[in-house]
Short mmCIF file of C-alpha atoms and ligand atoms in Angstrom, two decimals:
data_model
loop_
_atom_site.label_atom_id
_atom_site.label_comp_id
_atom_site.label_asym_id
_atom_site.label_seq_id
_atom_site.Cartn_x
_atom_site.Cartn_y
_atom_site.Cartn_z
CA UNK A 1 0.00 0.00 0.00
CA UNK A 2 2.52 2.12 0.66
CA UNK A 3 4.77 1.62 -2.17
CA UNK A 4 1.53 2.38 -4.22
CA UNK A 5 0.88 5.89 -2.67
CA UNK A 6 4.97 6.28 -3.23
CA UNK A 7 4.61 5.90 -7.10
CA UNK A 8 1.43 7.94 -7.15
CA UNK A 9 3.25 10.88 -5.64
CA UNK A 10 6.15 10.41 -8.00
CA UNK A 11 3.98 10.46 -11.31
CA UNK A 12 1.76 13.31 -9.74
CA UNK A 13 5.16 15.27 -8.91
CA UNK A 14 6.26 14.27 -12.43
CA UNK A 15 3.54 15.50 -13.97
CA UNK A 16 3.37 18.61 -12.29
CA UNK A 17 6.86 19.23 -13.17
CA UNK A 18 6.48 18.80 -16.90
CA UNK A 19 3.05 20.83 -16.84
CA UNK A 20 5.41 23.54 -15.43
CA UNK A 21 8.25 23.30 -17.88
CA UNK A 22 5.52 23.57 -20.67
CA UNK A 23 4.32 26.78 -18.70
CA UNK A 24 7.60 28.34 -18.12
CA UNK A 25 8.75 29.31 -21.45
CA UNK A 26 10.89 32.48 -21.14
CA UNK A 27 12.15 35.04 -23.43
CA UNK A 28 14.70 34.14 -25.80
CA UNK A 29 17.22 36.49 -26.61
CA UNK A 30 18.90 36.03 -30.09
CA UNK A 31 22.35 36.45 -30.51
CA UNK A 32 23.00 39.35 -32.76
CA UNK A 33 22.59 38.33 -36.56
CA UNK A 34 25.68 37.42 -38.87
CA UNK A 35 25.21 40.12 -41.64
CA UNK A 36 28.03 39.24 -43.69
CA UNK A 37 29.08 36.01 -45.35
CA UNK A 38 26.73 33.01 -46.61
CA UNK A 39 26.65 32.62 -50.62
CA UNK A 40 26.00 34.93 -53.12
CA UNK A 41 22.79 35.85 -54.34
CA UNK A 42 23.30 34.84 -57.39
CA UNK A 43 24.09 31.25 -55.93
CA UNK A 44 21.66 31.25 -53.67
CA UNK A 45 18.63 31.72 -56.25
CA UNK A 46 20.33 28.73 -58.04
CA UNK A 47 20.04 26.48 -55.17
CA UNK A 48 16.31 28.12 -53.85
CA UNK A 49 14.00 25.04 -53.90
CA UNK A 50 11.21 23.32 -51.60
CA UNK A 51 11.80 20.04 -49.49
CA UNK A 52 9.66 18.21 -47.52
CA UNK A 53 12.09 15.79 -45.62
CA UNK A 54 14.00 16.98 -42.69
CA UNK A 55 16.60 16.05 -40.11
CA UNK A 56 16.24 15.41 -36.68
CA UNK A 57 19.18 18.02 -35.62
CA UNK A 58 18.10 21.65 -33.90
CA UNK A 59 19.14 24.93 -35.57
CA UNK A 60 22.04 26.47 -33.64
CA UNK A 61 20.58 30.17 -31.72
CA UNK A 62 23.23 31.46 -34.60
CA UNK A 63 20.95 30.32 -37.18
CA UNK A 64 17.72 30.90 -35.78
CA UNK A 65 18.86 34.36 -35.32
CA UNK A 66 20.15 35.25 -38.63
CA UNK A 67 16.86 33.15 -39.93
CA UNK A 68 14.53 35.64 -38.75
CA UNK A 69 16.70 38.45 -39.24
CA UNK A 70 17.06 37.59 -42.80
CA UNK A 71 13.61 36.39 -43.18
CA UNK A 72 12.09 39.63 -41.49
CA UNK A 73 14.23 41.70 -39.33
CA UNK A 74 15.08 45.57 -38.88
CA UNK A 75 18.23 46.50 -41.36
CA UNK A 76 17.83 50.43 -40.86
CA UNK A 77 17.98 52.71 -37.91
CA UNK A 78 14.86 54.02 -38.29
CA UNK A 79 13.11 50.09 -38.43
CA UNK A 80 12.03 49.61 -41.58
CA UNK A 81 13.12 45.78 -42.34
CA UNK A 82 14.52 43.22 -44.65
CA UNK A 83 11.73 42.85 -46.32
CA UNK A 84 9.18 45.65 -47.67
CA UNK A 85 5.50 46.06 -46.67
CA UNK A 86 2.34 47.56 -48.11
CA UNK A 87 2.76 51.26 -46.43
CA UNK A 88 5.10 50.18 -43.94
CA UNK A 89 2.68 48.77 -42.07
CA UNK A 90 4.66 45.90 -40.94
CA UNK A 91 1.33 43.98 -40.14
CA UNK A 92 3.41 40.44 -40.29
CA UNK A 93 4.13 38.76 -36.87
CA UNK A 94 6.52 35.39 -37.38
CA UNK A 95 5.56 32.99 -34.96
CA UNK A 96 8.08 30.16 -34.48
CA UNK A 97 7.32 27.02 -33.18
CA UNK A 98 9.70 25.17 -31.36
CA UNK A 99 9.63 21.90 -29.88
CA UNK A 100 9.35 23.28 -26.85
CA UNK A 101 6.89 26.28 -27.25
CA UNK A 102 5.47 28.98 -29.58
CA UNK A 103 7.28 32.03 -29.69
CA UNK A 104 6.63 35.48 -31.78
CA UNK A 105 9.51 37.14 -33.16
CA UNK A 106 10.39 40.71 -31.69
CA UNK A 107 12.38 42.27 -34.42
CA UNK A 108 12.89 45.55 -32.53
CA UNK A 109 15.07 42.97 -29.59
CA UNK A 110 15.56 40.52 -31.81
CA UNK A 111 14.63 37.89 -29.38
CA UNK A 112 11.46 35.36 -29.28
CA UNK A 113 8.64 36.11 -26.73
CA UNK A 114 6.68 33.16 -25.40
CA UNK A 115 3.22 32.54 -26.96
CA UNK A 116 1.76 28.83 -26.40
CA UNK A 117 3.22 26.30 -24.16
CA UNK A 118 3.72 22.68 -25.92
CA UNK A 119 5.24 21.05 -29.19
CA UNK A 120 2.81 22.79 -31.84
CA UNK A 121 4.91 21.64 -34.87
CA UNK A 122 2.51 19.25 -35.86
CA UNK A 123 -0.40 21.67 -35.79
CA UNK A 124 0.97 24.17 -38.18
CA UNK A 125 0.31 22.05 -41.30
CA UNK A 126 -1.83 19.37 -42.46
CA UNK A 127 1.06 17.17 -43.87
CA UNK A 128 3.08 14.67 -41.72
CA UNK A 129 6.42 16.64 -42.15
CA UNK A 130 5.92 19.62 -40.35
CA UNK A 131 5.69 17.93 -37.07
CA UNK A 132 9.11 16.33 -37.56
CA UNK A 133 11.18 19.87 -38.77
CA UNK A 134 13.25 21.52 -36.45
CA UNK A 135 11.13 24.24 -36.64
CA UNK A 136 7.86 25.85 -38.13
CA UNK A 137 7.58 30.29 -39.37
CA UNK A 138 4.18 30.78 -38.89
CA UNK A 139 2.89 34.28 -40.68
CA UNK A 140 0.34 36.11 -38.66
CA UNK A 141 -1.63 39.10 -40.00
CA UNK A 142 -2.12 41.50 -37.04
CA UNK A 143 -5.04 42.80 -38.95
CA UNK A 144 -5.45 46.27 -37.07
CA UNK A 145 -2.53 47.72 -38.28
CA UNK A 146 -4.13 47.73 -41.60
CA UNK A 147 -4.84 50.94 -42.94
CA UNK A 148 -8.55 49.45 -44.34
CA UNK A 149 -10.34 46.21 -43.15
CA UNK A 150 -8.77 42.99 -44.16
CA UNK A 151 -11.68 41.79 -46.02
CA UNK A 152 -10.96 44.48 -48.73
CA UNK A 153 -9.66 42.50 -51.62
CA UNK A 154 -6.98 45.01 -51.93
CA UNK A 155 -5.87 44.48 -48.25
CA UNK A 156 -5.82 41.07 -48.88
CA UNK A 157 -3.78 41.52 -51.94
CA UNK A 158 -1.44 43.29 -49.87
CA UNK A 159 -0.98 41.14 -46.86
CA UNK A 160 -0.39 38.04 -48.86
CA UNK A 161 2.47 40.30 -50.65
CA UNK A 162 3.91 40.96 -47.50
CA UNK A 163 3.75 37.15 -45.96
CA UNK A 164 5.10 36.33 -49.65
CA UNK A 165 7.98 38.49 -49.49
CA UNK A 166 9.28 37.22 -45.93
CA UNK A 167 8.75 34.04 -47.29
CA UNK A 168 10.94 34.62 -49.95
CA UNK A 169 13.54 36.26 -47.80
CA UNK A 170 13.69 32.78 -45.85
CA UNK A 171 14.26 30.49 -48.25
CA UNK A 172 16.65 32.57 -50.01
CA UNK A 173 18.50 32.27 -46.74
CA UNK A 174 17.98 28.43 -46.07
CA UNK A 175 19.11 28.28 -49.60
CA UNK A 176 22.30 29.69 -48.74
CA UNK A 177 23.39 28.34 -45.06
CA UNK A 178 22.31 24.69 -47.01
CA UNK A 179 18.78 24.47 -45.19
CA UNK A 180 15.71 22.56 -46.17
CA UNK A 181 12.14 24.46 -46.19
CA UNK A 182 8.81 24.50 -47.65
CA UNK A 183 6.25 27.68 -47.77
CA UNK A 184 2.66 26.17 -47.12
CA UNK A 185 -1.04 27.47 -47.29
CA UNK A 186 -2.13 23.54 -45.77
CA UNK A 187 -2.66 24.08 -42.57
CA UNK A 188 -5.63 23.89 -40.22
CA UNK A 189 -6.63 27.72 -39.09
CA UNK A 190 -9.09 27.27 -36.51
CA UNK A 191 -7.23 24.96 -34.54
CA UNK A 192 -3.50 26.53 -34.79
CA UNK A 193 -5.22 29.63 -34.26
CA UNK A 194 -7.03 28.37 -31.23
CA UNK A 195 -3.95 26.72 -29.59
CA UNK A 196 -1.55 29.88 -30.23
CA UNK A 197 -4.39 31.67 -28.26
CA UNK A 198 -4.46 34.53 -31.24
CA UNK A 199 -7.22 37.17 -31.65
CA UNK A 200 -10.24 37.24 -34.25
CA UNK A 201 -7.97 40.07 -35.33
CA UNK A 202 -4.95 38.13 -36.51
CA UNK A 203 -5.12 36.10 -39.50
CA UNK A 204 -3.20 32.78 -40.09
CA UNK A 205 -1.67 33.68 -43.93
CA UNK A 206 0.86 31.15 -44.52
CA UNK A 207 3.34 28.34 -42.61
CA UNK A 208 7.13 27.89 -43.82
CA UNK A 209 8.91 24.89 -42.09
CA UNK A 210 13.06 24.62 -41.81
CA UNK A 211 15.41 22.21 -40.89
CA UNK A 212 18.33 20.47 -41.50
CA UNK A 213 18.10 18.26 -44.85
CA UNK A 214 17.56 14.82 -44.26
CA UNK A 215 20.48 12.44 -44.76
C1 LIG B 301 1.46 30.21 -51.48
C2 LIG B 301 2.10 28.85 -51.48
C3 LIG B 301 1.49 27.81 -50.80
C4 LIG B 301 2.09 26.55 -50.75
N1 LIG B 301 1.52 25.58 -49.98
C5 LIG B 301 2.13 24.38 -49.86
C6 LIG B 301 1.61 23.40 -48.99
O1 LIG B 301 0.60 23.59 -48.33
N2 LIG B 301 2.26 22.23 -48.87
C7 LIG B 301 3.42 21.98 -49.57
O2 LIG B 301 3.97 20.88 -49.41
N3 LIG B 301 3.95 22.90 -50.40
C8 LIG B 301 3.35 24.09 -50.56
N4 LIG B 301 3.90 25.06 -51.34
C9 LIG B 301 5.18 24.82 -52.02
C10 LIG B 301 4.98 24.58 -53.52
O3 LIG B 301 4.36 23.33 -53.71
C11 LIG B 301 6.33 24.65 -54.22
O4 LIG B 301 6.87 25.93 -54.10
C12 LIG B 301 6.16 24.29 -55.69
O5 LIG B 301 5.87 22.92 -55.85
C13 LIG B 301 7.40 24.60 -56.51
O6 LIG B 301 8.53 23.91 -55.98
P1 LIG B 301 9.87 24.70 -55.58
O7 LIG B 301 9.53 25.61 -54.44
O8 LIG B 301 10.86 23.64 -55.18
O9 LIG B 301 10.30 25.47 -56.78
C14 LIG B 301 3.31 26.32 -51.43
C15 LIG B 301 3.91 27.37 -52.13
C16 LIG B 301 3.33 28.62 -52.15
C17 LIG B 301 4.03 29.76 -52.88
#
């Protein structure tokens, strides 16, 4: 009896404890993006292409960071970023999910804030393969910083643009540092939307997952 109530305490405590690492995502600072080096352009559009297989090794915080800084981070004092947006509204937020958590990119610190608990890999696409990438983009329309509502065509237009543009900027960069990533529209919007806790005001656009090729 008890040796029962022993190994009920121990898989409550358990538990508990792995309830409260999901909980107890922090900030993570970036180191400062490498702005120099990788391939040339030129190169790099050669090599630009999709995969859907991926490797089971993380990206270094080196990569991650230069990543998002490539994919959508501020390259002039006065914050406009590395890739352009209808009227500078810079209405994109880049979620990243991790296997530990969600996170949204903070360009301005150039660090990832916590946003959902949990491995949400899986959930960003309706294919098997995002689940086993090291990592998913996520492209979120914050829909009030539109100058009109989003359900004027032209908005729309122009926020697709915008997630398209990132987009690009990412695989350009995965192209160069020898990464493997595919852009997808397949994913299931209620329920990522529900489990990354977002507002009626943000809008799931796209999903772009990265990762090491596969061997
Ligand atoms: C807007 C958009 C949505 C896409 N959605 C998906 C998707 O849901 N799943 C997927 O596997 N690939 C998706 N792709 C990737 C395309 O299938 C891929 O770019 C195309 O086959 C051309 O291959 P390439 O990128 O290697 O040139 C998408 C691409 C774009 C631009």
């Amino acid at each position: 009896m008890t040796r029962r109530i022993l190994v009920v305490c121990v898989v409550l405590l358990l538990a508990s404890a792995l309830t409260a690492a999901g909980q107890d995502l922090s900030t993570i600072k970036l180191p400062p993006p490498q702005t120099d080096g990788g391939k040339p352009l030129m190169q790099a559009l050669k090599l630009r292409q999709s995969a859907r297989e991926f490797g089971v090794e993380k990206l270094a915080p080196q990569v991650l960071s230069n990543l998002l800084w490539a994919a959508w981070g501020i390259n002039r004092p006065d914050g406009h970023r590395t890739a352009p947006s209808a009227s500078n509204r810079q209405e994109i937020d880049v979620y990243v999910t991790l296997p530990e958590g969600a996170y949204v990119y903070d360009a301005k610190v150039h660090a990832l804030t916590p946003a959902a608990p949990g491995d949400l890999r899986g959930l960003t696409g309706t294919q098997p393969f995002p689940a086993a990438a090291a990592l998913n983009l996520v492209y979120i329309a914050d829909t009030t910083k539109l100058a009109r509502p989003a359900t004027d065509p032209q908005q729309a237009l122009n926020v697709g643009a915008d997630v398209g543009l990132i987009a690009a900027n990412a695989y350009l960069y995965c192209a160069s540092e020898g990464l493997a990533t595919v852009v997808r529209a397949s994913i299931d919007k209620p329920a990522l939307a529900k489990a990354l806790k977002l507002k009626d005001t943000q809008l799931i656009v796209l999903a772009q997952s990265v990762g090491y090729p596969k061997k």
